[in-house]
Amino acid sequence: LLVVVGIFYHRYRRLAAADFEISAPPVPRSVLASIKTAEKQAYAQEPFARRVAEYLQDVLTFLVPSLTYRLDFSVGRYRIKPATIEAAAEWAVEAGYLTMHVDPDPGLRHLLPYFSEQPVLNDWQVAVILERLRLDHPRLRDCTWDEVAADPWLVAKLYSGYMGAGGDWEQWRATLTPGSVAQQRLGLAGRPEPTADLEP
């Protein structure tokens, strides 16, 4: 019991020392809701064993977040990997969406998965990831978020990037056509894609 109390007290001190301020990119709630719903439905369709494994990863994050960090387990309602969170946080500092008021504790990065279990921070993380993706795409960066939110194909394109673009980022940047998995999860499979989106 004393060991457990000591571990959690140490974690508390690290979290209490993390003096930072966040501001969210202007990602519409409807876009976040679409992605959250798609992730939730995809998770529900996973085999039982996989769902149990994902659940245990969330539990492990509360108990030993440093292990989740080292093993890069996906956690939280958006199933984000710590490596993705870390890259997004570094970009957020450069973009002005995250301001650290103290020198960051190097050990705090081991608690990054823990932040993914907090709903408000979880939404912020996803918004940062989506904003980074939008600005990284040659054509999407010229679209406003209102235009993206109004076009389910553009939302699906960002969702393709959110899922990793199949590892082919050059192809992801080359068109506005979403990947087949993103189309299926967002209910676009079988629907004709607007011609304007198919032309470079």
CSV table of N, CA and C in Angstrom, one decimal, residues 14 17 100 102-109:
chain,number,residue,atom,x,y,z
A,14,ARG,N,4.4,15.4,-10.3
A,14,ARG,CA,4.8,15.7,-11.7
A,14,ARG,C,3.6,16.4,-12.5
A,17,ALA,N,3.2,20.0,-11.3
A,17,ALA,CA,4.3,20.9,-11.8
A,17,ALA,C,4.2,21.2,-13.3
A,100,MET,N,4.1,26.3,-22.7
A,100,MET,CA,4.6,25.8,-21.4
A,100,MET,C,5.1,27.0,-20.6
A,102,VAL,N,6.6,26.6,-17.7
A,102,VAL,CA,7.8,26.1,-17.0
A,102,VAL,C,8.6,25.2,-17.9
A,103,ASP,N,9.9,25.0,-17.6
A,103,ASP,CA,10.6,24.1,-18.4
A,103,ASP,C,10.0,22.7,-18.2
A,104,PRO,N,9.7,22.0,-19.3
A,104,PRO,CA,9.0,20.7,-19.2
A,104,PRO,C,9.9,19.7,-18.5
A,105,ASP,N,9.3,18.9,-17.7
A,105,ASP,CA,10.0,17.8,-17.0
A,105,ASP,C,10.1,16.7,-18.0
A,106,PRO,N,11.3,16.2,-18.3
A,106,PRO,CA,11.5,15.1,-19.3
A,106,PRO,C,10.7,13.9,-18.9
A,107,GLY,N,10.5,13.7,-17.7
A,107,GLY,CA,9.7,12.5,-17.2
A,107,GLY,C,8.2,12.7,-17.5
A,108,LEU,N,7.8,13.9,-17.8
A,108,LEU,CA,6.3,14.1,-18.0
A,108,LEU,C,5.9,13.5,-19.3
A,109,ARG,N,6.7,13.3,-20.2
A,109,ARG,CA,6.3,12.7,-21.5
A,109,ARG,C,5.8,11.3,-21.3
